[in-house]
């Protein structure tokens, strides 16, 4: 459904490399995630696929249409939700939806089944101006507007950035339901915890793809053993473990530290506990854990 | 007796018949890292604007580093630091120009500006970058610089509004190490975030729902109280009950 081959994009006369030889493909009906921080190149890729930006080199296509030669077809048949809120703030909820339907030569009624689940939540406020909606509601309306012409593929650029955890969960539930209706979705996010909800993900950093896999396989590919360590004094625990000779890496993860060792060794745990005791750490808890996507991302970043 | 640098008592803000902040009360201790959480629309920004002297409350009382939020808003502004993901540095000024600009705004003398900027550049290891435009720096550096600049006038409190949005996982953690350092030096840190793992790094956390503070305690105690294993679940349980937050 979506294909990229060696796409490269620079800005400022070649001085800033935004997308560095990126290739991947997305199958029909897939929920595909671009995961990475600001500056990873996610938005540039979306803009190239939405035919709003020309790549320096490489080829890309959407539903078989080339992003350069067939841009007209692509524009008529995709839904694109940019990173910045881009609806008309001084039109009402209903007016915005009507406007986008008309623009694509259709009517709200024609594809209402696609947006119904989402739109019923907005309906009580249909006369409210879009600019007066909360962050979560704005995103729901933008999703409706991107869907109303029944696109073959949906491009969503950071739809959940700045949205609170509860609204984020709701938004992802909607994406799941759209996927069940057969819509191909490419979505980007800086929140690593959302990666698990995709069929496959591309982990991106500085314009490059570090890995394209299902979330399960990315976790399976994590080579090291990972330990969670906690004590009542987390801040000193972190600096102690950073100085420990067996430590490969150590990072704070919520209420514990995630620790990996340079080499696999049965005695790692015992030696760590002895070392921490010598550093006057008391009530240390240490257990082996499975890595998450964020652990994998950090580990790939450092390779 | 520990020193309270923020004292809030039944603080309320109404816009017409809409109550954005509804009689919230809490205190923040010197050097504390205080997490201020809530769903979009729960009233966090309105509350924070009142504490920064940018919005006058409808009723209730509050003081920030000893200054009254009704009458002494200018004193408040001079004595706090503020940084957000959206507003921090000027992209088309160089590193050194940004530092001097902010130091000047906060009324530091030329001698102080010279000392402070040298110290800051030394600490961040930015010697070779001082003439670069801030827009050309990687996001992680920008954030560290923005944080340091927000502390340039040695405020007793720094307000951080979603400071880590969009950065990579390693930079996000390095940023929190800077927060810990500032807190260890006695700076009070008042921080909002949508990353629930970051809520765990705070000494205490408050969760706002529909304009009210529904929970306020150390993360460990909140998890015990709600009998769950993560702050994410605490947040979910409280915020799901919200009535107007989704509007």
mmCIF file of N, CA, C and O in Angstrom, chain A residues 37-38 125 128 134 137 162-166 168-169 191-192 235 238 242 251-255 294 297-298 301, chain B residues 39-40 139 162 166-170 172-173 177 180 194-197 200-201 223 232 235-236 239 245-247:
data_model
loop_
_atom_site.group_PDB
_atom_site.id
_atom_site.type_symbol
_atom_site.label_atom_id
_atom_site.label_comp_id
_atom_site.label_asym_id
_atom_site.label_seq_id
_atom_site.Cartn_x
_atom_site.Cartn_y
_atom_site.Cartn_z
ATOM 1 N N UNK A 37 11.985 10.464 18.337
ATOM 2 C CA UNK A 37 11.878 11.815 18.896
ATOM 3 C C UNK A 37 11.752 12.872 17.805
ATOM 4 O O UNK A 37 11.863 12.564 16.615
ATOM 5 N N UNK A 38 11.562 14.135 18.216
ATOM 6 C CA UNK A 38 11.572 15.260 17.277
ATOM 7 C C UNK A 38 12.893 15.234 16.517
ATOM 8 O O UNK A 38 13.935 14.953 17.091
ATOM 9 N N UNK A 125 -21.290 18.983 20.891
ATOM 10 C CA UNK A 125 -20.617 20.283 20.752
ATOM 11 C C UNK A 125 -20.510 20.688 19.291
ATOM 12 O O UNK A 125 -19.614 21.427 18.909
ATOM 13 N N UNK A 128 -19.968 24.268 18.468
ATOM 14 C CA UNK A 128 -18.837 24.968 19.074
ATOM 15 C C UNK A 128 -17.735 25.187 18.040
ATOM 16 O O UNK A 128 -17.489 24.343 17.186
ATOM 17 N N UNK A 134 -11.011 21.237 23.573
ATOM 18 C CA UNK A 134 -9.811 20.809 24.291
ATOM 19 C C UNK A 134 -8.908 20.026 23.338
ATOM 20 O O UNK A 134 -9.336 19.615 22.250
ATOM 21 N N UNK A 137 -10.234 16.624 22.085
ATOM 22 C CA UNK A 137 -11.375 16.749 21.178
ATOM 23 C C UNK A 137 -10.955 17.276 19.812
ATOM 24 O O UNK A 137 -11.493 16.861 18.789
ATOM 25 N N UNK A 162 1.224 15.853 23.234
ATOM 26 C CA UNK A 162 0.641 16.863 24.111
ATOM 27 C C UNK A 162 -0.743 16.494 24.621
ATOM 28 O O UNK A 162 -1.397 17.276 25.291
ATOM 29 N N UNK A 163 -1.189 15.278 24.307
ATOM 30 C CA UNK A 163 -2.510 14.827 24.738
ATOM 31 C C UNK A 163 -2.325 13.973 25.998
ATOM 32 O O UNK A 163 -1.375 13.208 26.093
ATOM 33 N N UNK A 164 -3.218 14.126 26.977
ATOM 34 C CA UNK A 164 -3.023 13.423 28.247
ATOM 35 C C UNK A 164 -3.200 11.912 28.078
ATOM 36 O O UNK A 164 -3.796 11.455 27.102
ATOM 37 N N UNK A 165 -2.670 11.128 29.043
ATOM 38 C CA UNK A 165 -2.656 9.664 28.888
ATOM 39 C C UNK A 165 -4.032 9.040 28.676
ATOM 40 O O UNK A 165 -4.150 8.062 27.939
ATOM 41 N N UNK A 166 -5.071 9.586 29.283
ATOM 42 C CA UNK A 166 -6.400 8.989 29.130
ATOM 43 C C UNK A 166 -6.920 9.211 27.705
ATOM 44 O O UNK A 166 -7.379 8.286 27.037
ATOM 45 N N UNK A 168 -5.134 9.776 25.132
ATOM 46 C CA UNK A 168 -4.279 9.016 24.227
ATOM 47 C C UNK A 168 -4.791 7.598 24.070
ATOM 48 O O UNK A 168 -4.861 7.065 22.967
ATOM 49 N N UNK A 169 -5.174 6.981 25.196
ATOM 50 C CA UNK A 169 -5.700 5.610 25.139
ATOM 51 C C UNK A 169 -6.958 5.569 24.281
ATOM 52 O O UNK A 169 -7.133 4.664 23.468
ATOM 53 N N UNK A 191 5.826 8.835 21.806
ATOM 54 C CA UNK A 191 5.586 8.045 23.021
ATOM 55 C C UNK A 191 5.853 6.571 22.747
ATOM 56 O O UNK A 191 5.118 5.920 22.015
ATOM 57 N N UNK A 192 6.903 6.060 23.379
ATOM 58 C CA UNK A 192 7.318 4.677 23.110
ATOM 59 C C UNK A 192 6.260 3.665 23.549
ATOM 60 O O UNK A 192 6.169 2.585 22.992
ATOM 61 N N UNK A 235 18.325 8.383 43.547
ATOM 62 C CA UNK A 235 19.273 9.260 42.861
ATOM 63 C C UNK A 235 20.718 8.814 43.090
ATOM 64 O O UNK A 235 21.516 8.751 42.151
ATOM 65 N N UNK A 238 21.444 5.531 41.222
ATOM 66 C CA UNK A 238 21.765 5.707 39.800
ATOM 67 C C UNK A 238 23.247 6.052 39.621
ATOM 68 O O UNK A 238 23.940 5.444 38.801
ATOM 69 N N UNK A 242 26.078 3.687 37.833
ATOM 70 C CA UNK A 242 26.793 4.202 36.659
ATOM 71 C C UNK A 242 28.299 4.000 36.819
ATOM 72 O O UNK A 242 29.015 3.808 35.841
ATOM 73 N N UNK A 251 19.578 3.307 33.396
ATOM 74 C CA UNK A 251 18.684 4.457 33.214
ATOM 75 C C UNK A 251 17.486 4.357 34.145
ATOM 76 O O UNK A 251 17.048 3.258 34.482
ATOM 77 N N UNK A 252 16.974 5.520 34.534
ATOM 78 C CA UNK A 252 15.770 5.564 35.358
ATOM 79 C C UNK A 252 14.559 5.201 34.506
ATOM 80 O O UNK A 252 14.420 5.669 33.378
ATOM 81 N N UNK A 253 13.708 4.332 35.031
ATOM 82 C CA UNK A 253 12.452 3.958 34.371
ATOM 83 C C UNK A 253 11.355 3.997 35.426
ATOM 84 O O UNK A 253 11.100 3.002 36.081
ATOM 85 N N UNK A 254 10.736 5.145 35.594
ATOM 86 C CA UNK A 254 9.680 5.227 36.594
ATOM 87 C C UNK A 254 10.223 4.942 37.975
ATOM 88 O O UNK A 254 11.190 5.573 38.401
ATOM 89 N N UNK A 255 9.650 3.956 38.687
ATOM 90 C CA UNK A 255 10.047 3.744 40.071
ATOM 91 C C UNK A 255 11.233 2.803 40.238
ATOM 92 O O UNK A 255 11.579 2.426 41.353
ATOM 93 N N UNK A 294 10.983 1.060 24.851
ATOM 94 C CA UNK A 294 11.874 2.168 25.194
ATOM 95 C C UNK A 294 13.285 1.665 25.536
ATOM 96 O O UNK A 294 14.279 2.280 25.167
ATOM 97 N N UNK A 297 14.855 0.902 22.253
ATOM 98 C CA UNK A 297 15.205 2.140 21.557
ATOM 99 C C UNK A 297 16.529 2.695 22.088
ATOM 100 O O UNK A 297 17.436 3.028 21.319
ATOM 101 N N UNK A 298 16.649 2.767 23.399
ATOM 102 C CA UNK A 298 17.884 3.291 24.011
ATOM 103 C C UNK A 298 19.070 2.428 23.598
ATOM 104 O O UNK A 298 20.137 2.923 23.229
ATOM 105 N N UNK A 301 19.968 3.093 20.006
ATOM 106 C CA UNK A 301 20.574 4.422 19.876
ATOM 107 C C UNK A 301 22.065 4.392 20.158
ATOM 108 O O UNK A 301 22.824 5.191 19.624
ATOM 109 N N UNK B 39 -5.506 15.807 33.315
ATOM 110 C CA UNK B 39 -5.861 15.634 31.909
ATOM 111 C C UNK B 39 -5.880 16.990 31.215
ATOM 112 O O UNK B 39 -5.887 18.025 31.876
ATOM 113 N N UNK B 40 -5.904 17.000 29.870
ATOM 114 C CA UNK B 40 -6.087 18.252 29.127
ATOM 115 C C UNK B 40 -7.409 18.863 29.580
ATOM 116 O O UNK B 40 -8.413 18.175 29.638
ATOM 117 N N UNK B 139 17.824 19.325 19.626
ATOM 118 C CA UNK B 139 16.771 19.611 20.590
ATOM 119 C C UNK B 139 17.213 19.384 22.045
ATOM 120 O O UNK B 139 16.881 20.157 22.929
ATOM 121 N N UNK B 162 5.599 20.891 30.787
ATOM 122 C CA UNK B 162 5.908 19.821 29.820
ATOM 123 C C UNK B 162 7.283 20.009 29.185
ATOM 124 O O UNK B 162 7.413 20.130 27.969
ATOM 125 N N UNK B 166 8.639 15.336 23.260
ATOM 126 C CA UNK B 166 9.268 15.141 21.961
ATOM 127 C C UNK B 166 10.743 14.780 21.937
ATOM 128 O O UNK B 166 11.285 14.561 20.869
ATOM 129 N N UNK B 167 11.417 14.731 23.077
ATOM 130 C CA UNK B 167 12.848 14.393 23.014
ATOM 131 C C UNK B 167 13.071 12.890 23.126
ATOM 132 O O UNK B 167 12.193 12.148 23.539
ATOM 133 N N UNK B 168 14.267 12.453 22.741
ATOM 134 C CA UNK B 168 14.534 11.012 22.767
ATOM 135 C C UNK B 168 14.674 10.531 24.211
ATOM 136 O O UNK B 168 14.889 11.324 25.125
ATOM 137 N N UNK B 169 14.537 9.206 24.414
ATOM 138 C CA UNK B 169 14.494 8.672 25.776
ATOM 139 C C UNK B 169 15.759 8.958 26.605
ATOM 140 O O UNK B 169 15.661 9.110 27.823
ATOM 141 N N UNK B 170 16.909 9.042 25.950
ATOM 142 C CA UNK B 170 18.137 9.282 26.716
ATOM 143 C C UNK B 170 18.186 10.752 27.161
ATOM 144 O O UNK B 170 18.442 11.053 28.335
ATOM 145 N N UNK B 172 15.717 12.745 27.557
ATOM 146 C CA UNK B 172 14.660 12.948 28.558
ATOM 147 C C UNK B 172 15.184 12.616 29.956
ATOM 148 O O UNK B 172 14.927 13.324 30.917
ATOM 149 N N UNK B 173 15.956 11.552 30.027
ATOM 150 C CA UNK B 173 16.488 11.150 31.333
ATOM 151 C C UNK B 173 17.610 12.068 31.790
ATOM 152 O O UNK B 173 17.745 12.354 32.974
ATOM 153 N N UNK B 177 18.057 14.457 35.260
ATOM 154 C CA UNK B 177 19.238 14.548 36.126
ATOM 155 C C UNK B 177 19.551 16.010 36.439
ATOM 156 O O UNK B 177 19.975 16.338 37.551
ATOM 157 N N UNK B 180 17.158 17.054 39.180
ATOM 158 C CA UNK B 180 17.625 16.570 40.489
ATOM 159 C C UNK B 180 18.736 17.452 41.048
ATOM 160 O O UNK B 180 18.754 17.780 42.228
ATOM 161 N N UNK B 194 3.199 14.767 30.690
ATOM 162 C CA UNK B 194 2.263 13.720 30.266
ATOM 163 C C UNK B 194 2.932 12.351 30.283
ATOM 164 O O UNK B 194 2.324 11.356 29.918
ATOM 165 N N UNK B 195 4.215 12.310 30.647
ATOM 166 C CA UNK B 195 4.898 11.020 30.781
ATOM 167 C C UNK B 195 4.712 10.521 32.214
ATOM 168 O O UNK B 195 5.234 11.117 33.144
ATOM 169 N N UNK B 196 3.988 9.409 32.353
ATOM 170 C CA UNK B 196 3.691 8.954 33.707
ATOM 171 C C UNK B 196 4.908 8.359 34.415
ATOM 172 O O UNK B 196 4.961 8.319 35.629
ATOM 173 N N UNK B 197 5.921 7.898 33.667
ATOM 174 C CA UNK B 197 7.128 7.432 34.359
ATOM 175 C C UNK B 197 7.824 8.611 35.044
ATOM 176 O O UNK B 197 8.448 8.447 36.084
ATOM 177 N N UNK B 200 6.883 9.437 38.594
ATOM 178 C CA UNK B 200 7.568 8.654 39.638
ATOM 179 C C UNK B 200 8.825 9.361 40.144
ATOM 180 O O UNK B 200 9.300 9.075 41.229
ATOM 181 N N UNK B 201 9.398 10.254 39.326
ATOM 182 C CA UNK B 201 10.633 10.922 39.747
ATOM 183 C C UNK B 201 10.366 12.108 40.675
ATOM 184 O O UNK B 201 11.292 12.714 41.182
ATOM 185 N N UNK B 223 0.220 4.988 44.884
ATOM 186 C CA UNK B 223 0.045 3.642 44.316
ATOM 187 C C UNK B 223 -0.508 2.691 45.370
ATOM 188 O O UNK B 223 -1.363 1.857 45.081
ATOM 189 N N UNK B 232 0.615 5.447 36.034
ATOM 190 C CA UNK B 232 -0.262 5.450 34.880
ATOM 191 C C UNK B 232 -1.673 4.999 35.290
ATOM 192 O O UNK B 232 -2.673 5.608 34.923
ATOM 193 N N UNK B 235 -3.414 7.578 37.544
ATOM 194 C CA UNK B 235 -3.903 8.676 36.710
ATOM 195 C C UNK B 235 -5.183 8.267 35.979
ATOM 196 O O UNK B 235 -6.158 8.995 35.938
ATOM 197 N N UNK B 236 -5.142 7.061 35.424
ATOM 198 C CA UNK B 236 -6.267 6.574 34.646
ATOM 199 C C UNK B 236 -7.521 6.459 35.505
ATOM 200 O O UNK B 236 -8.605 6.870 35.107
ATOM 201 N N UNK B 239 -8.638 10.197 36.357
ATOM 202 C CA UNK B 239 -9.027 11.066 35.242
ATOM 203 C C UNK B 239 -10.209 10.497 34.466
ATOM 204 O O UNK B 239 -10.964 11.233 33.844
ATOM 205 N N UNK B 245 -13.530 17.327 31.458
ATOM 206 C CA UNK B 245 -12.191 17.412 30.875
ATOM 207 C C UNK B 245 -12.171 17.140 29.377
ATOM 208 O O UNK B 245 -11.321 17.631 28.664
ATOM 209 N N UNK B 246 -13.120 16.356 28.898
ATOM 210 C CA UNK B 246 -13.087 15.985 27.482
ATOM 211 C C UNK B 246 -13.644 17.071 26.570
ATOM 212 O O UNK B 246 -13.462 17.012 25.374
ATOM 213 N N UNK B 247 -14.335 18.028 27.133
ATOM 214 C CA UNK B 247 -15.035 19.007 26.288
ATOM 215 C C UNK B 247 -14.065 19.912 25.520
ATOM 216 O O UNK B 247 -13.137 20.405 26.105
#
